[in-house]
């Protein structure tokens, strides 16, 4: 297929070529045009692979007060889901700034689908992993994006707002050390999302500082059973620390294994989670830390808005929020 012309876009969108010209030119003359028509033209241009003039890195130069939200998991989670407070924070801050939100479905992370986010002024991304090539294309085009959660890909060029998991995880280990624990096992999921890596870095650093014996187990939870727990306790382990993830798989598997082994918490072994346990967890309050998810959502919207409409000075492209500790009831003192 040759170079896409405005006449091609007009034919697919069912509008005149003049209308296409107005939309792609940013409607600088203020022609009265419905939002539905404008979006139809932009969608047709995206579908045909229209490449704008190099002078403009965007399909439309005017702002429309629309911020996109693209999640790599279902966009409308249950109220107990870890993404729920993040999305609630996004909505609250967008409303406070007078912005509307447009949700992009995440049925796939294919580049052609992600490019559709350019229908908005800028876009928030949310998920444990990102499609690097598609994100690189958006950055190269100068399209404002912010990822909710720290990202290390592309040389750290992805603007993000995340949680300071390194410091928070280290604090949990230090708390255990002060309670007299010297042999700890850390259970984490097997993938290498930055949030998982940050937690492990904090755990390892604090354990080394305390002279603590630390064993790290990567697991999806399927291999955790009562025999595993009994073996750890026989080896002198007095505390288990579990990574919090969006699935909660490892935490649930650990609780089942502890129950099957007849091990009480914190009587027989202390338990901490690097974050908060999945909603609806029965029993004593689990020790750990709070992930400021609602604040993450709000801060990400503020950063994105500043990238869309920069004022004086450049906003810091990366920000980490503090995770408040949760004392809980599951860390006991070792005699």
Coordinates of C-alpha atoms in Angstrom, one line a residue:
X1 CA 0.0 0.0 0.0
X2 CA 1.4 3.4 -1.0
X3 CA 1.4 6.6 1.1
X4 CA -2.0 7.2 2.8
X5 CA -3.7 10.3 1.5
X6 CA -6.3 12.5 3.2
X7 CA -8.7 11.4 0.5
X8 CA -8.2 7.8 1.7
X9 CA -9.0 8.8 5.2
X10 CA -12.1 10.7 4.1
X11 CA -13.4 7.7 2.2
X12 CA -13.0 5.3 5.2
X13 CA -14.3 7.8 7.7
X14 CA -17.3 8.8 5.5
X15 CA -16.5 12.5 5.7
X16 CA -15.3 15.1 3.3
X17 CA -11.6 15.6 2.6
X18 CA -12.0 19.1 3.9
X19 CA -13.1 17.7 7.3
X20 CA -10.1 15.4 7.4
X21 CA -7.8 18.4 6.7
X22 CA -9.4 20.3 9.5
X23 CA -9.1 17.5 12.0
X24 CA -5.5 16.5 11.1
X25 CA -4.5 20.2 11.2
X26 CA -5.8 20.6 14.7
X27 CA -8.8 22.7 13.7
X28 CA -6.9 25.9 14.2
X29 CA -9.6 28.0 12.6
X30 CA -12.3 26.8 15.1
X31 CA -14.6 25.0 12.6
X32 CA -17.6 23.6 14.4
X33 CA -17.1 19.9 14.4
X34 CA -18.6 17.1 16.6
X35 CA -16.4 15.1 18.8
X36 CA -17.8 11.9 17.2
X37 CA -16.7 13.1 13.8
X38 CA -13.2 14.1 15.0
X39 CA -12.6 10.7 16.6
X40 CA -13.9 8.9 13.5
X41 CA -11.3 10.7 11.4
X42 CA -8.5 9.9 13.8
X43 CA -9.5 6.3 14.1
X44 CA -9.6 6.0 10.3
X45 CA -6.1 7.6 10.1
X46 CA -4.8 5.2 12.7
X47 CA -6.3 2.2 10.9
X48 CA -4.8 3.2 7.6
X49 CA -1.4 3.8 9.1
X50 CA -1.4 7.6 8.3
X51 CA 1.9 9.2 9.0
X52 CA 1.5 13.0 9.8
X53 CA 3.8 15.7 8.5
X54 CA 7.2 15.5 10.4
X55 CA 6.5 19.0 11.8
X56 CA 3.8 17.5 13.9
X57 CA 4.3 14.4 16.0
X58 CA 0.6 14.0 16.7
X59 CA -2.5 13.6 14.7
X60 CA -4.1 16.6 16.2
X61 CA -2.3 19.6 17.9
X62 CA -5.1 20.8 20.0
X63 CA -5.9 19.6 23.5
X64 CA -9.2 17.9 24.1
X65 CA -8.8 17.3 27.9
X66 CA -8.9 13.5 27.4
X67 CA -6.5 11.3 29.2
X68 CA -6.2 7.7 28.3
X69 CA -5.9 4.7 30.6
X70 CA -4.5 1.4 29.2
X71 CA -4.3 -1.6 31.5
X72 CA -2.7 -4.9 30.6
X73 CA -5.2 -6.7 32.8
X74 CA -9.1 -6.4 32.9
X75 CA -9.8 -2.7 33.2
X76 CA -12.7 -3.0 35.7
X77 CA -11.5 -5.2 38.6
X78 CA -13.4 -6.4 41.6
X79 CA -13.4 -3.9 44.5
X80 CA -11.0 -6.2 46.4
X81 CA -8.5 -6.2 43.4
X82 CA -5.2 -4.4 43.9
X83 CA -5.9 -2.2 40.8
X84 CA -9.2 -0.9 42.1
X85 CA -7.8 1.8 44.4
X86 CA -5.3 2.9 41.7
X87 CA -8.1 3.4 39.2
X88 CA -10.2 5.2 41.9
X89 CA -7.3 7.6 42.4
X90 CA -6.9 8.1 38.7
X91 CA -10.6 9.0 38.4
X92 CA -10.6 11.3 41.4
X93 CA -7.5 13.3 40.2
X94 CA -8.7 13.5 36.6
X95 CA -12.0 15.0 37.9
X96 CA -10.2 17.4 40.1
X97 CA -8.2 18.6 37.1
X98 CA -11.2 18.9 34.8
X99 CA -10.0 16.0 32.6
X100 CA -12.1 13.2 31.1
X101 CA -10.8 9.6 30.9
X102 CA -10.9 7.3 27.9
X103 CA -10.4 3.6 28.6
X104 CA -8.6 1.4 26.1
X105 CA -9.3 -2.3 26.3
X106 CA -6.4 -4.6 26.8
X107 CA -7.4 -7.6 24.7
X108 CA -3.9 -7.5 23.3
X109 CA -0.7 -5.5 23.6
X110 CA -0.2 -5.4 19.8
X111 CA 1.5 -2.1 18.7
X112 CA -1.5 -1.2 16.4
X113 CA -3.9 -1.3 19.4
X114 CA -1.6 0.6 21.7
X115 CA -1.1 3.3 19.0
X116 CA -4.8 4.0 19.4
X117 CA -4.0 5.7 22.7
X118 CA -3.0 8.7 20.7
X119 CA -6.7 9.6 20.4
X120 CA -6.1 11.1 23.9
X121 CA -3.8 13.9 24.9
X122 CA -1.7 11.4 26.8
X123 CA -2.0 8.0 28.3
X124 CA -1.5 6.2 31.6
X125 CA -0.3 2.5 31.4
X126 CA -0.8 0.0 34.2
X127 CA 0.5 -3.6 34.5
X128 CA 3.4 -5.7 35.7
X129 CA 5.0 -5.9 32.2
X130 CA 5.0 -3.5 29.2
X131 CA 5.4 -4.0 25.4
X132 CA 8.7 -2.3 25.0
X133 CA 8.5 -1.8 21.2
X134 CA 5.1 -0.2 21.2
X135 CA 6.0 2.1 24.2
X136 CA 9.3 3.1 22.4
X137 CA 7.3 4.2 19.4
X138 CA 5.0 6.4 21.5
X139 CA 8.0 8.0 23.2
X140 CA 9.8 8.6 19.9
X141 CA 6.7 10.3 18.6
X142 CA 6.7 12.7 21.6
X143 CA 3.4 11.3 22.9
X144 CA 3.0 11.9 26.7
X145 CA 2.8 8.7 28.7
X146 CA 3.2 7.7 32.3
X147 CA 3.4 4.2 33.7
X148 CA 1.9 3.5 37.1
X149 CA 4.7 1.5 38.7
X150 CA 8.5 1.8 38.3
X151 CA 9.9 0.8 34.9
X152 CA 13.5 0.1 34.0
X153 CA 13.0 -0.6 30.3
X154 CA 14.3 1.6 27.5
X155 CA 17.2 2.8 29.7
X156 CA 14.8 4.2 32.3
X157 CA 13.2 6.6 29.8
X158 CA 9.6 5.7 30.6
X159 CA 8.0 8.3 32.9
X160 CA 6.5 6.6 35.9
X161 CA 5.1 7.0 39.4
X162 CA 5.8 4.0 41.6
X163 CA 6.1 2.8 45.2
X164 CA 9.4 2.7 47.0
X165 CA 9.4 -1.1 47.5
X166 CA 13.1 -1.3 48.2
X167 CA 12.9 0.8 51.4
X168 CA 9.6 -0.7 52.5
X169 CA 10.8 -4.3 52.1
X170 CA 14.0 -3.5 53.9
X171 CA 12.1 -2.1 56.8
X172 CA 10.1 -5.3 57.2
X173 CA 13.3 -7.4 57.3
X174 CA 14.8 -4.9 59.8
X175 CA 11.7 -5.3 62.0
X176 CA 12.2 -9.1 62.0
X177 CA 15.8 -8.7 62.9
X178 CA 14.9 -6.5 65.8
X179 CA 12.5 -9.2 67.0
X180 CA 15.3 -11.7 67.1
X181 CA 14.8 -13.5 63.8
X182 CA 18.0 -14.7 62.2
X183 CA 16.8 -17.3 59.7
X184 CA 14.2 -16.1 57.2
X185 CA 12.8 -17.5 54.0
X186 CA 11.5 -15.1 51.3
X187 CA 8.8 -16.4 48.9
X188 CA 8.4 -14.5 45.6
X189 CA 6.8 -15.1 42.2
X190 CA 9.1 -16.3 39.4
X191 CA 8.8 -13.5 36.9
X192 CA 11.1 -10.4 36.9
X193 CA 8.8 -7.5 37.0
X194 CA 10.5 -4.4 38.4
X195 CA 8.3 -4.4 41.5
X196 CA 9.4 -8.0 42.3
X197 CA 13.1 -7.1 41.8
X198 CA 12.8 -4.0 44.0
X199 CA 11.3 -6.0 46.8
X200 CA 14.0 -8.6 46.6
X201 CA 16.7 -6.0 46.6
X202 CA 15.4 -4.5 49.8
X203 CA 15.1 -7.9 51.4
X204 CA 18.6 -8.9 50.5
X205 CA 20.2 -5.6 51.5
X206 CA 18.5 -5.5 55.0
X207 CA 19.2 -9.2 55.6
X208 CA 22.9 -8.6 54.8
X209 CA 23.1 -5.6 57.1
X210 CA 21.5 -7.6 59.9
X211 CA 23.8 -10.6 59.4
X212 CA 20.6 -12.6 58.8
X213 CA 20.5 -16.0 57.1
X214 CA 18.2 -15.6 54.1
X215 CA 16.9 -18.1 51.6
X216 CA 14.9 -16.9 48.5
X217 CA 12.4 -19.2 46.9
X218 CA 10.8 -18.4 43.5
X219 CA 7.5 -20.1 43.1
X220 CA 4.0 -19.7 41.6
X221 CA 2.6 -21.4 44.7
X222 CA 1.9 -24.8 43.1
X223 CA 4.9 -26.5 44.7
X224 CA 4.2 -25.2 48.3
X225 CA 2.8 -27.8 50.6
X226 CA 2.8 -28.8 54.3
X227 CA 6.0 -30.8 53.9
X228 CA 7.8 -27.6 52.6
X229 CA 6.8 -25.7 55.7
X230 CA 7.9 -28.4 58.1
X231 CA 11.2 -28.7 56.3
X232 CA 11.8 -25.0 56.6
X233 CA 11.0 -25.0 60.3
X234 CA 13.2 -28.1 60.9
X235 CA 16.1 -26.0 59.3
X236 CA 15.6 -23.3 61.9
X237 CA 13.5 -20.8 59.9
X238 CA 11.5 -18.6 62.3
X239 CA 9.9 -16.2 59.8
X240 CA 8.4 -16.4 56.3
X241 CA 8.1 -13.3 54.1
X242 CA 5.9 -13.3 51.1
X243 CA 5.7 -11.0 48.1
X244 CA 2.4 -9.3 47.4
X245 CA 1.3 -9.5 43.7
X246 CA -1.9 -8.8 41.9
X247 CA -2.9 -12.5 41.9
X248 CA -2.0 -13.2 45.5
X249 CA -1.2 -16.8 44.4
X250 CA 2.0 -17.2 46.6
X251 CA 0.4 -15.7 49.7
X252 CA -2.7 -18.0 49.4
X253 CA -0.5 -21.0 48.8
X254 CA 1.6 -20.2 51.8
X255 CA -1.4 -19.9 54.1
X256 CA -2.7 -23.2 52.8
X257 CA 0.6 -24.9 53.4
X258 CA 0.9 -23.5 56.9
X259 CA -2.7 -24.6 57.8
X260 CA -2.0 -28.1 56.3
X261 CA 1.2 -28.4 58.4
X262 CA -0.7 -27.4 61.6
X263 CA 1.7 -24.5 62.0
X264 CA 0.3 -21.5 63.9
X265 CA 1.1 -17.8 63.1
X266 CA 2.9 -16.2 64.9
X267 CA 3.2 -18.9 67.6
X268 CA 5.2 -21.3 65.5
X269 CA 6.5 -19.0 62.8
X270 CA 6.2 -15.3 62.1
X271 CA 4.7 -14.2 58.8
X272 CA 5.0 -10.9 56.9
X273 CA 3.9 -9.8 53.5
X274 CA 5.6 -7.2 51.4
X275 CA 2.5 -5.2 50.8
X276 CA -1.0 -6.1 52.0
X277 CA -2.6 -9.6 51.8
X278 CA -5.5 -10.2 49.4
X279 CA -8.8 -8.8 50.5
X280 CA -10.9 -11.0 52.7
X281 CA -7.9 -12.7 54.4
X282 CA -9.2 -14.1 57.7
X283 CA -7.2 -14.3 61.0
X284 CA -4.8 -11.8 62.6
X285 CA -3.7 -8.7 60.8
X286 CA -0.7 -9.6 58.7
X287 CA 2.4 -7.5 59.3
X288 CA 3.9 -5.7 56.3
X289 CA 3.4 -2.3 54.6
X290 CA 0.7 -0.4 52.8
X291 CA 1.1 0.3 49.1
X292 CA -0.3 3.8 48.6
X293 CA -2.3 2.8 45.5
X294 CA -4.9 5.6 45.5
X295 CA -2.1 8.1 45.9
X296 CA -0.2 6.4 43.0
X297 CA -3.2 6.9 40.7
X298 CA -3.6 10.6 41.6
X299 CA 0.2 11.3 41.3
X300 CA 0.3 9.6 37.9
X301 CA -2.5 11.8 36.6
X302 CA -0.8 14.9 37.8
X303 CA 2.5 13.9 36.2
X304 CA 0.7 13.1 32.9
X305 CA -1.1 16.4 32.9
X306 CA 2.2 18.2 33.4
X307 CA 3.7 16.4 30.4
X308 CA 0.7 17.2 28.3
X309 CA 0.7 20.8 29.2
X310 CA 4.1 21.7 30.5
X311 CA 4.5 24.8 32.5
X312 CA 7.6 26.5 33.7
X313 CA 10.4 24.0 34.2
X314 CA 10.5 20.2 33.4
X315 CA 8.6 17.9 35.8
X316 CA 10.6 15.1 37.3
X317 CA 9.8 12.1 35.1
X318 CA 10.2 9.5 37.8
X319 CA 8.7 9.5 41.3
X320 CA 8.5 6.9 44.1
X321 CA 6.0 7.2 46.9
X322 CA 6.7 6.0 50.5
X323 CA 4.9 2.8 51.7
X324 CA 3.7 3.2 55.3
X325 CA 4.5 0.3 57.6
X326 CA 1.8 -1.9 59.0
X327 CA 2.7 -3.3 62.4
X328 CA 0.1 -6.2 62.2
X329 CA 0.0 -9.1 64.6
X330 CA 2.1 -11.8 62.9
X331 CA 5.6 -10.9 63.9
X332 CA 6.6 -12.5 67.2
X333 CA 9.7 -12.0 69.3
X334 CA 12.2 -14.9 69.2
X335 CA 13.1 -15.9 72.7

